[in-house]
Amino acid sequence: MADKANRVCVIGLGYIGLPTASILATKGYDVIGVDVQRRVVDTINRGEIHIEEPGLDLLVKSAVNSGKLKATVEPEAADVFFISVPTPLTEDKAPDLSYVEDASRALTPFLKPGNLVILESTSPPGTTDDIVAPIVAESGLTLGEDLFVAHAPERVLPGHILREAVENDRIVGGIDPRSTQAAADFYATFVGGTIFSTDARTAELAKLTENAFRDVNIAFANELSLLCSQMEVNVWELIELANRHPRVNILRPGPGVGGHCIAVDPWFIVHRAPDVTPLMATARRVNDGKPHFVVERVRQRAQRLIDPVIVCLGAAYKADVDDLRESPALEIAHALNQANLGEVLVCEPFVRQLDGLENVAVQDALKRADIVVALVPHRQFKRIDPELLKEKILIDTCGLFNTPLEHRKF
Ligand code: SAJ
């Protein structure tokens, strides 16, 4: 069926859906992009974008101008349907699959024989088999015979989405072998990486495993930073030394783990099997506890000064992006601001305005600073003149000012 596919309907035009829709449009598919927000639909139809991602503005503009990408609020008939909607967590860390359910229901009336439905949203194991498949089967079509359903988790790194969406290897897992084959054939038309086929449940768990693996590894680095703080050891030096071992590769401690993925996905596993996943649950707690630890460190230092100026370097969730979603740096800046320890200034060069916080140019802020809290290792902070940091209290949570071991080699 994939050879004949020429019309694709992408439901959810966020960080994954919009890049995917525009890549497919530039590959020659007729793409209908669907989003429940009218504002998003209107923005895209003007050839503009509502999210930040390098290169996406030009790609969307050319896809819309060529007539190959059109956004609407309702699905339309197509050969392939993509579901790329959010899968957030509820307050008690359970997966909220209501957007997946809504999207599946919304596309069902438009299904016809030979269609392929692909769930790209990161999802708990069983979502494709137990939620998407039964809903789309209400179309009356027979699963595995004239309707194919598969999961193909997205694995792109924010900031590099356009390249990784095409170059990364992909995992596709259908609800049955024919669905897997149909999805693999379709991805082969626009993905340069290798496509690996499996079943839907394994594909779902593989994606979650990748992010849980990273979370556990970052938690180890963050735990080391707590240990080193107590023992008055330089954690950066310690990690660099340990990493000289040929089979050790410790990640970097930071102010916490942010973004939409790594801080969320391990909970999908833990929620499903809490009895056998204490390590993943603990890693989440270690990483979630890190912002609080940083705030307490700043508090201890600030309380010894009268009305200190506290400068936070960075607010984004990681280096060299403008994304503030679930950012531990932003959480710390807000907490310091509310703690009334002194005046809090934030330097976030990637963002113009920060709600409730004063965003100031680096040079101006550092001239006034008593305490400097390095939160995000943005490239441009690495060029800060050391003279500007003299006689300041420096709390470096992300190794921004660490001197690499290379400089101290015999
Ligand atoms: N972080 C550290 N120390 C490190 C590495 C990262 O503290 O050594 C922090 C970052 O500062 C950030 C958070 O972890 O706050 C997550 O950043 P990240 O760059 O590790 O990952 P994301 O969330 O931007 O993207 C991840 C990627 N997954 C993996 O690398 C396994 C990406 O490939 C996924 O597609 C994405 O999640 C997703 O959508 O699931």
mmCIF file of N, CA and C and ligand atoms in Angstrom, residues 16 122 154-158 164 207 210-211 214 218 222 251-254 256-262 265 317-319 328, ligand 1:
data_model
loop_
_atom_site.group_PDB
_atom_site.id
_atom_site.type_symbol
_atom_site.label_atom_id
_atom_site.label_comp_id
_atom_site.label_asym_id
_atom_site.label_seq_id
_atom_site.Cartn_x
_atom_site.Cartn_y
_atom_site.Cartn_z
ATOM 1 N N ILE A 16 6.909 17.522 16.906
ATOM 2 C CA ILE A 16 7.154 16.363 16.045
ATOM 3 C C ILE A 16 6.281 16.432 14.794
ATOM 4 N N THR A 122 5.203 9.383 21.901
ATOM 5 C CA THR A 122 5.798 8.485 22.887
ATOM 6 C C THR A 122 4.683 7.976 23.795
ATOM 7 N N GLU A 154 9.068 8.586 17.705
ATOM 8 C CA GLU A 154 10.026 9.623 17.272
ATOM 9 C C GLU A 154 11.206 9.600 18.231
ATOM 10 N N ARG A 155 12.398 9.922 17.730
ATOM 11 C CA ARG A 155 13.610 9.874 18.565
ATOM 12 C C ARG A 155 14.490 11.084 18.330
ATOM 13 N N VAL A 156 13.885 12.163 17.809
ATOM 14 C CA VAL A 156 14.702 13.314 17.409
ATOM 15 C C VAL A 156 15.086 14.184 18.596
ATOM 16 N N LEU A 157 16.260 14.785 18.494
ATOM 17 C CA LEU A 157 16.764 15.645 19.563
ATOM 18 C C LEU A 157 16.358 17.090 19.263
ATOM 19 N N PRO A 158 15.591 17.715 20.185
ATOM 20 C CA PRO A 158 15.234 19.120 19.962
ATOM 21 C C PRO A 158 16.477 19.955 19.644
ATOM 22 N N GLU A 164 17.702 14.923 12.266
ATOM 23 C CA GLU A 164 17.516 13.605 12.884
ATOM 24 C C GLU A 164 16.241 12.906 12.401
ATOM 25 N N LYS A 207 11.408 2.945 22.913
ATOM 26 C CA LYS A 207 11.516 4.410 23.019
ATOM 27 C C LYS A 207 11.630 4.844 24.488
ATOM 28 N N GLU A 210 15.064 4.091 25.951
ATOM 29 C CA GLU A 210 16.144 5.023 25.563
ATOM 30 C C GLU A 210 16.183 6.213 26.520
ATOM 31 N N ASN A 211 15.011 6.775 26.780
ATOM 32 C CA ASN A 211 14.990 7.969 27.637
ATOM 33 C C ASN A 211 15.197 7.620 29.114
ATOM 34 N N ARG A 214 18.889 7.232 29.673
ATOM 35 C CA ARG A 214 19.581 8.527 29.808
ATOM 36 C C ARG A 214 19.284 9.147 31.174
ATOM 37 N N ILE A 218 22.013 10.198 33.944
ATOM 38 C CA ILE A 218 22.163 11.582 34.421
ATOM 39 C C ILE A 218 21.988 11.605 35.953
ATOM 40 N N ASN A 222 24.235 13.296 38.749
ATOM 41 C CA ASN A 222 23.695 14.258 39.710
ATOM 42 C C ASN A 222 23.936 13.790 41.147
ATOM 43 N N LEU A 251 27.845 10.773 32.494
ATOM 44 C CA LEU A 251 27.283 11.981 31.887
ATOM 45 C C LEU A 251 27.538 13.190 32.793
ATOM 46 N N ARG A 252 26.909 14.309 32.438
ATOM 47 C CA ARG A 252 27.214 15.558 33.151
ATOM 48 C C ARG A 252 26.140 15.880 34.185
ATOM 49 N N PRO A 253 26.564 16.231 35.394
ATOM 50 C CA PRO A 253 25.572 16.719 36.360
ATOM 51 C C PRO A 253 25.029 18.058 35.871
ATOM 52 N N GLY A 254 23.908 18.440 36.389
ATOM 53 C CA GLY A 254 23.323 19.728 36.012
ATOM 54 C C GLY A 254 22.381 20.194 37.099
ATOM 55 N N GLY A 256 19.296 19.813 37.111
ATOM 56 C CA GLY A 256 18.112 18.956 37.086
ATOM 57 C C GLY A 256 17.896 18.496 35.656
ATOM 58 N N VAL A 257 16.875 17.696 35.434
ATOM 59 C CA VAL A 257 16.592 17.210 34.082
ATOM 60 C C VAL A 257 15.285 17.834 33.596
ATOM 61 N N GLY A 258 15.363 18.512 32.450
ATOM 62 C CA GLY A 258 14.175 19.193 31.939
ATOM 63 C C GLY A 258 13.742 18.670 30.591
ATOM 64 N N GLY A 259 12.900 19.446 29.918
ATOM 65 C CA GLY A 259 12.389 19.052 28.609
ATOM 66 C C GLY A 259 11.122 18.233 28.768
ATOM 67 N N HIS A 260 10.602 17.808 27.619
ATOM 68 C CA HIS A 260 9.302 17.161 27.600
ATOM 69 C C HIS A 260 9.395 15.650 27.626
ATOM 70 N N CYS A 261 10.636 15.131 27.590
ATOM 71 C CA CYS A 261 10.763 13.701 27.299
ATOM 72 C C CYS A 261 11.391 12.926 28.440
ATOM 73 N N ILE A 262 12.645 13.289 28.756
ATOM 74 C CA ILE A 262 13.402 12.448 29.689
ATOM 75 C C ILE A 262 12.819 12.494 31.096
ATOM 76 N N ASP A 265 9.123 10.270 30.361
ATOM 77 C CA ASP A 265 8.988 8.908 29.834
ATOM 78 C C ASP A 265 9.268 7.783 30.851
ATOM 79 N N TYR A 317 15.913 24.748 29.023
ATOM 80 C CA TYR A 317 16.036 23.426 29.665
ATOM 81 C C TYR A 317 17.369 22.753 29.370
ATOM 82 N N LYS A 318 18.071 23.253 28.324
ATOM 83 C CA LYS A 318 19.426 22.734 28.094
ATOM 84 C C LYS A 318 20.190 23.742 27.224
ATOM 85 N N ALA A 319 21.452 23.452 26.980
ATOM 86 C CA ALA A 319 22.320 24.412 26.297
ATOM 87 C C ALA A 319 21.889 24.678 24.856
ATOM 88 N N PRO A 328 14.606 23.056 34.545
ATOM 89 C CA PRO A 328 15.017 23.187 35.948
ATOM 90 C C PRO A 328 15.653 24.550 36.224
HETATM 91 N N1 SAJ B 1 21.215 16.589 30.783
HETATM 92 C C1 SAJ B 1 22.084 16.572 31.869
HETATM 93 N N2 SAJ B 1 23.296 15.938 31.740
HETATM 94 C C2 SAJ B 1 23.661 15.328 30.586
HETATM 95 C C3 SAJ B 1 22.769 15.332 29.484
HETATM 96 C C4 SAJ B 1 21.546 15.978 29.602
HETATM 97 O O1 SAJ B 1 21.785 17.125 32.937
HETATM 98 O O2 SAJ B 1 24.776 14.794 30.545
HETATM 99 C C5 SAJ B 1 19.903 17.262 30.913
HETATM 100 C C6 SAJ B 1 19.727 18.433 29.929
HETATM 101 O O3 SAJ B 1 20.328 19.597 30.403
HETATM 102 C C7 SAJ B 1 18.209 18.499 29.852
HETATM 103 C C8 SAJ B 1 17.782 17.035 29.990
HETATM 104 O O4 SAJ B 1 18.885 16.352 30.558
HETATM 105 O O5 SAJ B 1 17.683 19.243 30.944
HETATM 106 C C9 SAJ B 1 17.393 16.369 28.675
HETATM 107 O O6 SAJ B 1 18.268 16.762 27.626
HETATM 108 P P1 SAJ B 1 18.791 15.742 26.500
HETATM 109 O O7 SAJ B 1 19.610 16.516 25.538
HETATM 110 O O8 SAJ B 1 19.434 14.565 27.129
HETATM 111 O O9 SAJ B 1 17.467 15.164 25.833
HETATM 112 P P2 SAJ B 1 16.116 15.816 25.203
HETATM 113 O O10 SAJ B 1 15.041 15.741 26.235
HETATM 114 O O11 SAJ B 1 16.368 17.125 24.567
HETATM 115 O O12 SAJ B 1 15.815 14.735 24.039
HETATM 116 C C10 SAJ B 1 15.690 13.352 24.393
HETATM 117 C C11 SAJ B 1 16.577 12.525 23.443
HETATM 118 N N3 SAJ B 1 16.699 11.167 23.969
HETATM 119 C C12 SAJ B 1 17.901 10.592 24.173
HETATM 120 O O13 SAJ B 1 18.950 11.143 23.967
HETATM 121 C C13 SAJ B 1 17.883 9.161 24.666
HETATM 122 C C14 SAJ B 1 15.978 12.527 22.040
HETATM 123 O O14 SAJ B 1 16.713 11.664 21.175
HETATM 124 C C15 SAJ B 1 14.508 12.071 22.093
HETATM 125 O O15 SAJ B 1 13.904 12.048 20.801
HETATM 126 C C16 SAJ B 1 13.764 13.071 22.964
HETATM 127 O O16 SAJ B 1 14.316 12.984 24.294
HETATM 128 C C17 SAJ B 1 12.294 12.699 22.968
HETATM 129 O O17 SAJ B 1 11.517 13.330 22.237
HETATM 130 O O18 SAJ B 1 11.916 11.708 23.631
#
